[in-house]
XYZ file of C-alpha atoms in Angstrom:
688
model
C 86.110 15.396 127.294
C 83.385 18.011 126.656
C 79.748 17.150 126.649
C 76.900 19.175 125.036
C 73.288 18.654 126.025
C 69.979 20.351 126.157
C 70.406 20.920 129.897
C 73.788 22.609 129.113
C 72.192 24.913 126.552
C 69.568 26.060 129.110
C 72.106 26.548 131.771
C 74.221 28.653 129.400
C 71.448 31.151 128.988
C 70.709 31.396 132.760
C 71.967 34.397 134.705
C 75.495 33.944 135.980
C 74.366 33.677 139.637
C 71.976 30.827 138.808
C 74.362 28.633 136.947
C 75.508 25.410 138.686
C 79.133 25.334 139.848
C 79.611 22.038 138.121
C 80.139 21.442 134.446
C 76.930 20.658 132.408
C 75.850 17.128 132.876
C 74.035 14.966 130.354
C 70.222 15.233 130.137
C 68.389 12.454 131.986
C 68.072 9.300 129.863
C 70.543 10.660 127.406
C 73.982 9.165 128.313
C 75.316 9.876 124.819
C 74.886 13.602 125.051
C 72.422 14.105 122.133
C 71.329 17.770 121.405
C 68.148 16.398 119.869
C 66.247 13.732 121.703
C 63.144 11.731 120.622
C 61.571 11.919 124.237
C 59.660 15.164 125.053
C 61.568 16.856 127.856
C 61.268 19.823 130.250
C 64.138 21.272 132.145
C 63.948 23.779 135.040
C 67.082 25.674 136.007
C 68.350 29.077 136.953
C 65.790 31.822 137.310
C 63.046 29.565 135.919
C 63.505 27.149 138.812
C 63.834 29.799 141.510
C 60.537 31.390 140.499
C 58.656 28.066 140.096
C 59.917 26.537 143.471
C 57.106 25.353 145.627
C 57.030 23.575 148.961
C 56.961 20.099 147.254
C 58.291 18.552 144.147
C 54.769 18.049 142.665
C 53.924 21.627 143.407
C 57.099 22.823 141.628
C 56.427 20.868 138.470
C 52.673 21.261 138.212
C 51.749 23.159 135.031
C 54.685 22.047 132.972
C 53.485 20.442 129.625
C 51.797 17.174 130.504
C 52.593 17.432 134.187
C 50.159 17.722 137.088
C 50.388 16.522 140.700
C 48.445 14.202 143.020
C 47.805 17.143 145.374
C 47.020 15.565 148.839
C 46.996 19.051 150.291
C 50.203 21.303 150.067
C 52.624 18.930 151.638
C 52.169 15.533 149.867
C 52.323 16.141 146.131
C 53.785 13.560 143.757
C 54.232 14.371 140.092
C 51.696 13.005 137.539
C 52.791 12.708 133.883
C 50.324 12.379 131.104
C 47.728 10.891 133.466
C 50.170 8.349 135.031
C 51.217 8.474 138.632
C 52.490 6.342 141.517
C 54.963 3.601 140.466
C 54.605 4.446 136.815
C 56.633 7.664 137.410
C 60.276 7.265 138.384
C 61.410 9.877 140.875
C 65.210 10.028 140.877
C 67.960 11.937 142.710
C 71.001 12.464 140.508
C 69.785 9.610 138.410
C 69.748 7.278 141.437
C 66.678 5.750 142.995
C 64.806 7.786 145.627
C 63.717 4.939 147.940
C 60.773 6.000 150.099
C 57.049 5.282 150.577
C 55.583 8.081 148.568
C 54.065 5.848 145.841
C 52.289 3.692 148.508
C 49.883 6.377 149.614
C 48.831 9.817 148.400
C 49.487 11.279 151.933
C 53.180 10.313 151.798
C 55.433 13.048 150.724
C 58.530 12.674 148.415
C 61.587 13.273 150.569
C 63.194 15.733 148.247
C 62.928 19.542 148.890
C 63.137 21.848 145.868
C 65.069 24.418 147.994
C 68.428 22.554 147.484
C 67.876 21.324 144.007
C 69.919 23.033 141.175
C 68.020 21.543 138.211
C 65.065 19.363 137.545
C 64.671 17.359 134.396
C 61.396 15.769 133.347
C 61.081 13.047 130.703
C 57.463 12.643 129.432
C 56.688 9.213 128.126
C 58.323 5.780 128.629
C 61.928 5.841 129.838
C 61.907 2.283 131.071
C 64.903 1.118 129.089
C 67.276 3.409 131.230
C 65.411 3.269 134.520
C 63.091 0.242 134.694
C 59.432 -0.559 134.205
C 58.380 1.912 136.905
C 59.375 4.669 134.428
C 56.541 3.697 132.017
C 55.011 7.112 132.423
C 58.076 9.285 132.717
C 61.018 10.247 134.833
C 61.562 13.167 137.197
C 65.249 13.591 138.014
C 66.358 16.180 140.675
C 70.009 17.228 140.119
C 72.407 18.824 142.696
C 76.182 18.978 143.104
C 76.490 17.007 146.298
C 79.292 14.863 144.671
C 81.286 17.337 142.685
C 82.272 16.086 139.150
C 84.539 18.765 138.016
C 87.571 20.605 139.618
C 86.791 23.455 142.015
C 89.283 25.959 143.245
C 87.999 29.278 144.619
C 85.195 28.898 147.241
C 81.766 29.612 145.865
C 78.268 29.566 147.389
C 74.798 30.778 147.368
C 72.076 31.568 149.908
C 68.325 32.077 149.468
C 65.568 33.402 151.702
C 61.836 33.329 150.875
C 58.786 34.411 152.956
C 55.038 34.604 152.482
C 52.699 32.852 150.149
C 49.285 31.327 150.892
C 50.938 29.030 153.527
C 53.048 31.818 155.073
C 56.221 30.081 154.126
C 59.483 30.815 155.899
C 62.296 29.153 154.052
C 66.100 29.502 153.842
C 68.799 27.413 152.051
C 72.549 27.758 151.684
C 75.266 26.036 149.674
C 79.111 26.232 149.867
C 81.551 24.591 147.402
C 85.309 24.736 146.904
C 88.398 22.653 146.654
C 91.961 22.483 145.271
C 94.820 20.021 144.410
C 92.397 17.624 142.861
C 89.859 17.629 145.706
C 86.342 19.233 145.606
C 83.827 19.584 148.410
C 80.170 20.539 148.749
C 77.896 21.410 151.641
C 74.301 22.575 151.775
C 71.475 23.014 154.268
C 67.914 24.116 154.274
C 65.037 24.769 156.579
C 61.335 25.502 155.786
C 58.228 25.975 157.858
C 54.562 26.735 156.769
C 51.324 27.442 158.450
C 47.903 26.029 157.440
C 47.237 26.892 153.790
C 44.986 29.868 153.011
C 42.317 29.088 150.467
C 39.231 30.953 149.210
C 36.188 30.404 151.568
C 34.714 26.960 150.928
C 32.292 24.502 152.554
C 34.218 21.731 154.222
C 32.151 18.516 154.591
C 31.875 17.068 158.106
C 31.469 13.418 159.136
C 27.789 13.843 160.053
C 26.844 14.998 156.424
C 26.805 18.798 157.305
C 29.546 21.235 156.461
C 31.246 24.312 157.802
C 32.669 27.288 156.067
C 36.478 27.643 156.260
C 39.233 29.668 154.650
C 42.160 27.500 155.575
C 42.945 23.772 155.082
C 42.995 22.233 158.447
C 46.238 20.479 159.562
C 48.262 21.543 156.555
C 51.186 23.102 158.222
C 54.761 21.668 158.005
C 58.369 21.917 159.224
C 61.190 20.487 157.010
C 64.933 20.618 157.282
C 67.944 18.756 155.948
C 71.466 19.126 154.471
C 74.356 17.247 152.981
C 78.087 17.120 152.733
C 80.011 15.647 149.890
C 83.578 15.406 148.500
C 85.344 14.027 145.511
C 88.696 13.419 143.954
C 88.645 14.974 140.417
C 91.149 14.623 137.561
C 91.266 14.549 133.820
C 90.595 10.805 134.019
C 87.269 11.268 135.918
C 86.157 11.586 139.469
C 85.407 9.537 142.597
C 83.328 10.827 145.423
C 80.788 10.349 148.182
C 77.988 12.290 149.926
C 75.901 11.917 153.008
C 72.518 13.707 153.194
C 69.686 13.899 155.742
C 66.041 14.956 155.386
C 63.451 15.600 158.075
C 59.838 16.651 157.501
C 56.923 16.852 160.021
C 53.595 17.790 158.377
C 49.820 17.420 158.947
C 47.526 15.060 157.204
C 44.732 17.093 155.728
C 42.318 14.201 155.625
C 42.219 14.198 159.446
C 42.521 17.261 161.762
C 44.823 15.623 164.411
C 47.222 13.325 162.678
C 50.705 14.361 161.672
C 53.570 12.553 159.981
C 57.127 12.559 161.253
C 59.445 11.580 158.383
C 63.160 11.072 158.240
C 65.463 9.889 155.479
C 69.202 9.302 155.584
C 71.279 8.473 152.539
C 74.816 7.655 151.706
C 75.900 7.830 147.990
C 79.034 6.865 146.185
C 79.671 7.871 142.573
C 82.447 7.860 140.113
C 83.413 8.153 136.447
C 86.440 6.807 134.547
C 87.252 8.162 131.175
C 89.002 6.050 128.451
C 89.476 2.996 130.706
C 90.051 0.796 127.556
C 90.312 1.235 123.873
C 86.678 0.023 123.492
C 85.125 1.737 126.577
C 85.301 5.535 126.391
C 83.483 6.281 129.622
C 82.545 4.155 132.621
C 80.113 5.469 135.170
C 79.010 3.901 138.495
C 76.826 5.016 141.291
C 75.673 3.212 144.461
C 73.510 4.395 147.429
C 72.056 3.091 150.679
C 68.912 4.645 152.026
C 67.279 4.521 155.422
C 63.671 5.878 155.400
C 61.074 5.931 158.187
C 57.880 7.835 158.927
C 55.573 7.579 161.811
C 51.853 8.643 161.849
C 51.218 10.410 165.114
C 47.760 10.481 166.582
C 46.253 13.484 168.255
C 47.165 12.195 171.751
C 50.820 11.805 170.744
C 50.875 8.066 170.342
C 52.315 6.410 167.304
C 49.545 4.881 165.156
C 51.535 3.376 162.368
C 55.243 3.191 161.457
C 56.481 2.816 157.906
C 60.088 1.822 157.198
C 62.002 1.306 154.037
C 65.704 0.418 153.843
C 67.337 -0.292 150.619
C 70.302 -0.156 148.319
C 70.641 0.677 144.629
C 73.554 0.405 142.202
C 73.947 1.465 138.591
C 76.837 0.869 136.095
C 76.916 2.391 132.668
C 79.616 1.853 129.948
C 79.841 4.044 126.814
C 81.559 2.255 123.979
C 83.715 3.653 121.174
C 81.754 4.653 118.024
C 82.344 3.483 114.539
C 81.291 4.416 110.996
C 78.406 2.470 109.299
C 76.422 3.195 106.236
C 77.364 6.869 105.828
C 76.731 7.482 109.540
C 78.162 6.765 112.942
C 77.123 4.211 115.526
C 77.734 4.545 119.263
C 76.017 3.326 122.322
C 75.853 2.559 126.001
C 75.188 -0.635 128.023
C 74.863 -1.228 131.683
C 73.391 -2.993 134.652
C 71.153 -1.894 137.538
C 70.446 -3.496 140.906
C 67.903 -2.458 143.625
C 66.917 -4.144 146.877
C 64.587 -2.830 149.514
C 62.894 -4.096 152.614
C 59.568 -2.413 153.593
C 57.522 -2.718 156.827
C 54.310 -1.167 158.059
C 53.497 -1.797 161.650
C 50.510 -0.418 163.531
C 46.718 -0.232 163.514
C 46.502 1.335 160.001
C 48.965 -1.094 158.265
C 47.132 -2.273 155.099
C 50.119 -3.936 153.544
C 52.426 -6.638 155.035
C 56.190 -6.340 155.449
C 57.800 -7.165 152.161
C 61.181 -7.352 150.391
C 61.757 -6.492 146.740
C 64.754 -7.114 144.515
C 65.374 -5.863 140.937
C 68.249 -6.781 138.690
C 68.438 -5.506 135.090
C 70.663 -5.208 132.105
C 70.120 -2.636 129.311
C 71.607 -1.292 126.158
C 70.977 1.691 123.932
C 72.556 2.125 120.502
C 72.426 5.273 118.358
C 73.083 5.771 114.656
C 73.651 9.314 113.556
C 73.554 10.444 109.900
C 73.959 13.575 107.814
C 75.389 16.524 109.719
C 74.650 14.733 112.983
C 76.901 11.833 111.910
C 79.713 14.141 110.740
C 79.517 16.020 114.024
C 80.894 12.969 115.888
C 83.930 12.842 113.731
C 86.375 15.479 112.420
C 85.026 14.938 108.809
C 83.343 18.174 107.656
C 79.819 17.867 106.057
C 79.293 18.482 102.463
C 77.231 21.627 102.049
C 75.935 23.962 104.683
C 72.821 22.044 105.646
C 70.471 24.877 104.827
C 68.803 23.469 101.738
C 66.636 20.713 103.136
C 69.450 18.331 103.861
C 68.339 15.657 106.240
C 70.306 15.137 109.436
C 69.404 13.212 112.443
C 69.659 9.989 114.380
C 67.970 6.670 115.106
C 68.228 4.915 118.444
C 67.270 1.329 119.535
C 67.169 0.070 123.107
C 66.555 -3.136 124.993
C 66.114 -3.951 128.622
C 65.619 -7.178 130.617
C 64.799 -7.480 134.301
C 64.406 -9.975 137.068
C 62.100 -8.940 139.878
C 61.241 -10.823 143.194
C 58.576 -9.509 145.475
C 58.150 -11.419 148.763
C 55.448 -10.922 151.549
C 56.363 -11.958 155.061
C 52.689 -12.506 155.773
C 50.937 -11.948 159.084
C 53.248 -10.857 161.922
C 50.677 -12.230 164.375
C 49.171 -15.504 163.451
C 46.141 -14.849 165.741
C 45.264 -11.692 163.745
C 44.957 -13.129 160.235
C 45.024 -10.415 157.547
C 47.688 -11.034 154.923
C 47.992 -14.876 155.043
C 51.220 -16.919 155.144
C 54.519 -15.730 153.540
C 54.578 -15.938 149.766
C 56.635 -14.673 146.864
C 56.271 -13.765 143.174
C 58.924 -13.630 140.535
C 58.665 -11.581 137.312
C 60.832 -11.173 134.271
C 59.837 -7.851 132.531
C 61.182 -7.035 129.064
C 61.137 -3.693 127.309
C 62.194 -2.311 123.847
C 62.140 1.069 122.215
C 62.888 2.714 118.852
C 63.394 6.436 118.567
C 64.261 8.892 115.750
C 65.038 12.576 115.631
C 65.284 14.358 112.244
C 66.574 17.883 111.516
C 65.049 19.400 108.393
C 67.071 22.465 107.383
C 67.762 24.986 110.073
C 64.312 25.565 111.541
C 62.428 22.246 111.719
C 62.874 19.116 113.718
C 60.724 16.057 113.865
C 61.066 13.213 116.431
C 59.137 10.118 117.268
C 59.507 7.129 119.581
C 57.807 3.743 119.960
C 58.110 1.524 123.015
C 56.892 -1.679 124.422
C 57.158 -1.802 128.238
C 56.430 -4.362 130.972
C 56.228 -3.445 134.690
C 56.228 -5.876 137.579
C 53.523 -5.303 140.169
C 54.482 -3.593 143.344
C 54.192 -5.070 146.842
C 50.983 -3.205 147.545
C 49.354 -4.141 144.196
C 50.070 -7.782 145.093
C 49.544 -8.048 148.835
C 47.464 -5.017 150.122
C 44.448 -6.070 152.281
C 43.107 -3.495 154.716
C 41.589 -0.134 155.375
C 43.640 2.717 153.789
C 42.744 5.566 156.113
C 44.161 8.288 153.990
C 41.886 7.545 151.048
C 38.967 6.140 153.170
C 38.840 2.888 151.234
C 39.442 -0.750 151.922
C 42.316 -1.732 149.412
C 42.908 -5.304 148.260
C 45.746 -6.568 146.138
C 45.959 -9.665 143.989
C 48.861 -12.088 144.696
C 48.281 -13.541 141.157
C 48.705 -10.187 139.476
C 50.265 -10.336 136.019
C 52.853 -8.061 134.517
C 51.563 -4.670 133.338
C 52.099 -4.467 129.538
C 51.845 -1.540 127.302
C 52.771 0.011 123.914
C 53.320 3.705 123.487
C 53.801 5.966 120.479
C 54.912 9.624 120.593
C 55.483 12.077 117.807
C 56.766 15.654 117.965
C 57.176 18.440 115.464
C 59.198 21.498 116.485
C 60.032 24.835 114.728
C 62.441 27.589 115.734
C 63.417 30.792 114.040
C 65.449 33.179 116.231
C 63.425 33.995 119.318
C 60.227 32.386 117.911
C 59.380 28.760 118.401
C 56.589 26.275 118.342
C 56.164 22.618 119.306
C 53.423 20.028 119.058
C 53.518 16.593 120.611
C 50.923 13.809 120.099
C 50.994 10.542 122.210
C 49.088 7.424 122.800
C 49.649 4.385 125.123
C 47.637 1.199 124.969
C 47.826 -1.304 127.848
C 46.812 -4.943 127.394
C 47.071 -5.243 131.223
C 46.842 -1.974 133.177
C 46.824 -2.430 136.919
C 44.022 -0.232 138.088
C 42.552 0.392 141.538
C 38.803 0.456 141.170
C 35.639 -0.033 143.252
C 34.414 -3.661 143.475
C 30.748 -2.916 144.262
C 31.018 -5.137 147.372
C 29.333 -4.117 150.649
C 31.242 -1.447 152.614
C 33.665 -2.577 155.312
C 33.672 -1.219 158.846
C 36.638 1.046 159.724
C 38.445 1.168 163.063
C 37.817 4.961 163.095
C 34.031 4.449 162.826
C 31.803 4.380 159.876
C 32.261 2.221 156.787
C 34.404 2.540 153.686
C 34.002 1.080 150.184
C 36.072 -1.789 148.833
C 38.585 -1.129 146.122
C 40.679 -3.743 144.428
C 43.820 -3.790 142.213
C 42.913 -5.577 138.952
C 44.348 -5.658 135.455
C 42.241 -4.098 132.745
C 42.728 -3.021 129.101
C 43.294 0.707 128.954
C 44.179 3.511 126.602
C 45.689 6.974 127.293
C 46.203 9.582 124.541
C 46.609 13.300 124.263
C 48.631 16.289 123.065
C 50.934 18.933 124.342
C 51.606 22.217 122.469
C 53.911 25.108 123.204
C 54.677 28.403 121.261
C 56.639 31.567 121.977
C 56.584 34.740 119.995
C 59.029 37.688 120.349
C 56.810 40.699 120.171
C 59.349 43.329 120.905
C 63.164 42.870 120.478
C 65.861 45.331 121.486
C 67.151 46.883 124.689
C 63.919 45.497 126.263
C 62.098 42.506 124.976
C 58.588 41.188 125.229
C 57.656 37.576 124.580
C 54.232 36.079 124.338
C 53.783 32.368 125.006
C 51.061 29.688 125.161
C 50.901 26.135 126.396
C 48.086 23.579 125.909
C 47.969 20.065 127.162
C 45.225 17.472 127.130
C 45.016 13.839 128.229
C 42.263 11.287 127.922
C 42.164 7.843 129.610
C 39.798 4.969 129.225
C 39.352 1.735 131.066
C 38.447 -0.336 127.989
C 37.413 -3.374 130.024
C 34.679 -1.601 132.028
C 34.093 1.158 129.449
C 34.564 4.129 131.728
C 37.192 6.848 132.106
C 40.361 6.203 134.096
C 40.389 8.126 137.501
C 42.305 11.324 138.601
C 43.149 12.726 135.119
C 44.008 16.362 134.789
C 41.579 18.330 132.504
C 42.499 20.214 129.454
C 44.715 23.148 130.394
C 45.598 26.334 128.607
C 48.282 28.860 129.862
C 48.788 32.227 128.242
C 51.760 34.284 129.367
C 53.617 37.565 128.698
C 57.257 38.161 129.733
C 59.122 41.453 129.787
C 62.891 41.770 130.324
C 65.180 44.851 130.452
C 68.658 44.884 131.862
C 68.371 42.923 135.155
C 64.630 43.237 135.343
C 62.166 40.425 134.504
C 58.327 40.309 134.816
C 55.680 37.744 133.886
C 51.953 37.690 133.849
C 50.138 34.452 133.088
C 46.571 33.164 132.948
C 45.975 29.451 133.598
C 42.625 28.069 132.415
C 41.649 24.471 133.549
C 38.628 23.157 131.857
C 35.838 21.235 133.600
C 36.807 17.609 134.183
C 33.642 15.718 133.555
C 35.174 12.488 132.190
C 35.321 10.545 135.441
C 34.546 7.022 136.547
C 31.297 6.157 138.299
C 32.956 6.317 141.731
C 33.848 10.043 141.227
C 32.157 13.325 140.487
C 33.155 16.106 137.998
C 35.582 18.848 138.935
C 34.598 22.352 137.975
C 36.841 24.412 135.687
C 38.735 27.459 136.841
C 40.777 30.442 135.593
C 43.666 31.810 137.739
C 46.100 34.614 137.145
C 49.632 34.601 138.517
C 52.300 37.472 138.465
C 56.112 37.180 139.020
C 58.933 39.692 138.919
C 62.686 39.751 139.697
C 65.730 41.964 139.573
C 69.282 40.754 139.337
C 72.439 42.924 139.836
C 76.072 42.653 140.753
C 77.667 43.543 144.030
C 81.430 43.304 143.318
C 82.083 39.670 142.807
C 78.652 38.805 144.131
C 75.412 38.450 142.289
C 72.091 39.338 143.977
C 68.482 38.745 143.065
C 65.223 39.836 144.615
C 61.881 38.271 143.441
C 58.208 38.373 144.052
C 55.395 36.032 143.206
C 51.722 36.869 143.519
C 49.741 33.613 143.070
C 46.059 33.373 142.277
C 45.506 37.129 142.027
C 41.743 36.877 141.915
C 41.617 34.458 144.897
C 39.606 31.937 142.791
C 38.283 28.847 144.405
C 39.509 25.851 142.514
C 39.930 22.123 143.012
C 42.372 19.594 141.481
C 40.942 16.821 139.404
C 44.045 14.730 140.045
C 43.255 14.574 143.803
C 41.417 11.475 145.103
C 37.694 11.913 145.233
C 37.496 11.442 149.012
C 40.049 14.242 149.722
C 39.117 16.791 146.986
C 36.290 18.517 148.942
C 38.703 18.952 151.942
C 41.597 20.486 150.056
C 41.025 23.334 147.540
C 43.975 24.722 145.640
C 45.859 27.630 147.223
C 44.226 31.038 147.520
C 45.883 34.448 146.904
C 49.464 34.601 148.180
C 52.421 36.956 147.936
C 55.926 35.309 148.228
C 59.001 37.547 148.522
C 62.560 36.259 148.344
C 66.184 37.169 147.901
C 69.127 35.136 146.604
C 72.866 35.922 146.673
C 75.753 34.117 145.116
C 79.514 34.628 145.041
């Protein structure tokens, strides 16, 4: 059974050394293998991923259309998509849940290192039907081959070494794969260490109201390591496999000079696929995982201040059913179920949420009707005509999802220190629906659009938080009576391609009748255990609107033995709290990127200019972020060494050493953590 997907097309054009050893997999949220999808998508693979890899997932993705990062210093960066972050963005590992505590606080890192990821797929806009209400803003799926899905015979592998950068990174990773007689195995490992991040000289505020001039972000060094082993049995009927992976990360908290986080995450995953199990079901896929996560916040004297733990399980089952002809087209689809359960605890002096348990259960379905050439492509019936004279071809998809969610607080661990009250629980029944269409017009144009209605259950911290959140220097209060978050989203995209030239424009809007926002209450400040006072913020539902655009264009200026391409990207998002009539917080400004790419034989070079406009649309509790213009240069050379492929690369970031700040960073941290200064990274990668 052969699948074709957008991800597969991108991999096909990557250099041979960069291609994954597994067969192409379906694009995230696209279980039916469509080549045209209604949801705007970005895919990083091959050379593109190698040259974009940062020390965190958010750093790696920042700058893609519609994507920014929370940027709590260089170590804790979670992706932001179209102005939505936290639990509105679903971070996945091989389409499975990445259970951690990264959405709870901006200083909590995502336990996924880009060094061992083969491909990253980003869905912009609601993907809740496939992955739940927490995907209302989008999905980031990191893909590796830890459970091989296709036969492997001769041993293959790759190794990468990178040094330098503004954080003086020293990183190495390696992967080995092989197999035979129906068995396939995978093993990988990585290690990374960084120093305090170098930045242009800036005035760092001090607690007494004064400031001091610095050129490094204090307490921003890190040490991370991890690895995995996996194996599977593979045949023409499918595969069945398992993997065990481990992740460790010790890193500094830039909000305070003497606090570090020691993080560990261990995970066991089982996955399988059965092809043609019945006459009605053509493919049956299943995946289950158990995760044990913990991180401890270590004080300057070596004592443990707070311990966060999260243990959970997730399971997903998908069934693709046999297609049939209808109305001049062809209908096929997928249905499935998903379960998640997790138990979270926060123990220590800075615990601002109680111990909780959360359970999710969901069923979903997605049906697709393909017509024109797209409908004929699913059968052996040839189309009439050649499709070049304005013949319409495309598809229409409809999806539904129903969930049951239970969030329980265990209340105060010590009845004498009342903070969270008695044990209590809330139950929710979110419902979601979507309609999407993709239309090909002739050979050069494609139009797509999607509409969705989504509901998201409040998280444990939106319900039960009640304490000082030291990382953001605020007192945060949840609302146990919080209602479902409800929103409607519309997305429209027009794309054109002619040879090496292309252009794409996407417009989007989301309106929330109940958007759970964290905002200042105006109450008197609360005393903190660390001295001083902090403002009171509360989670409350408001009416909200987010809208914006994303545009991309590429033009082949020189074509031949060597080629030169010019490209441009523009994205813009606006968000408004309609209840209080002020902007939503932490939105990226309008961004323009202009680039030039040169390739010849194994050589590649790129120069780009990134312009971030001034972000002056901020709530009353924030201040404007100045605009900035930064220039980046990259280059690489790839060659063959017998059966091996080798690549050397260099990245010069922020050539002008321009001082800049991220508007997506929380207002209390932004003055402490400018964006990276000038840094040169050198690397080498070999594959066999």
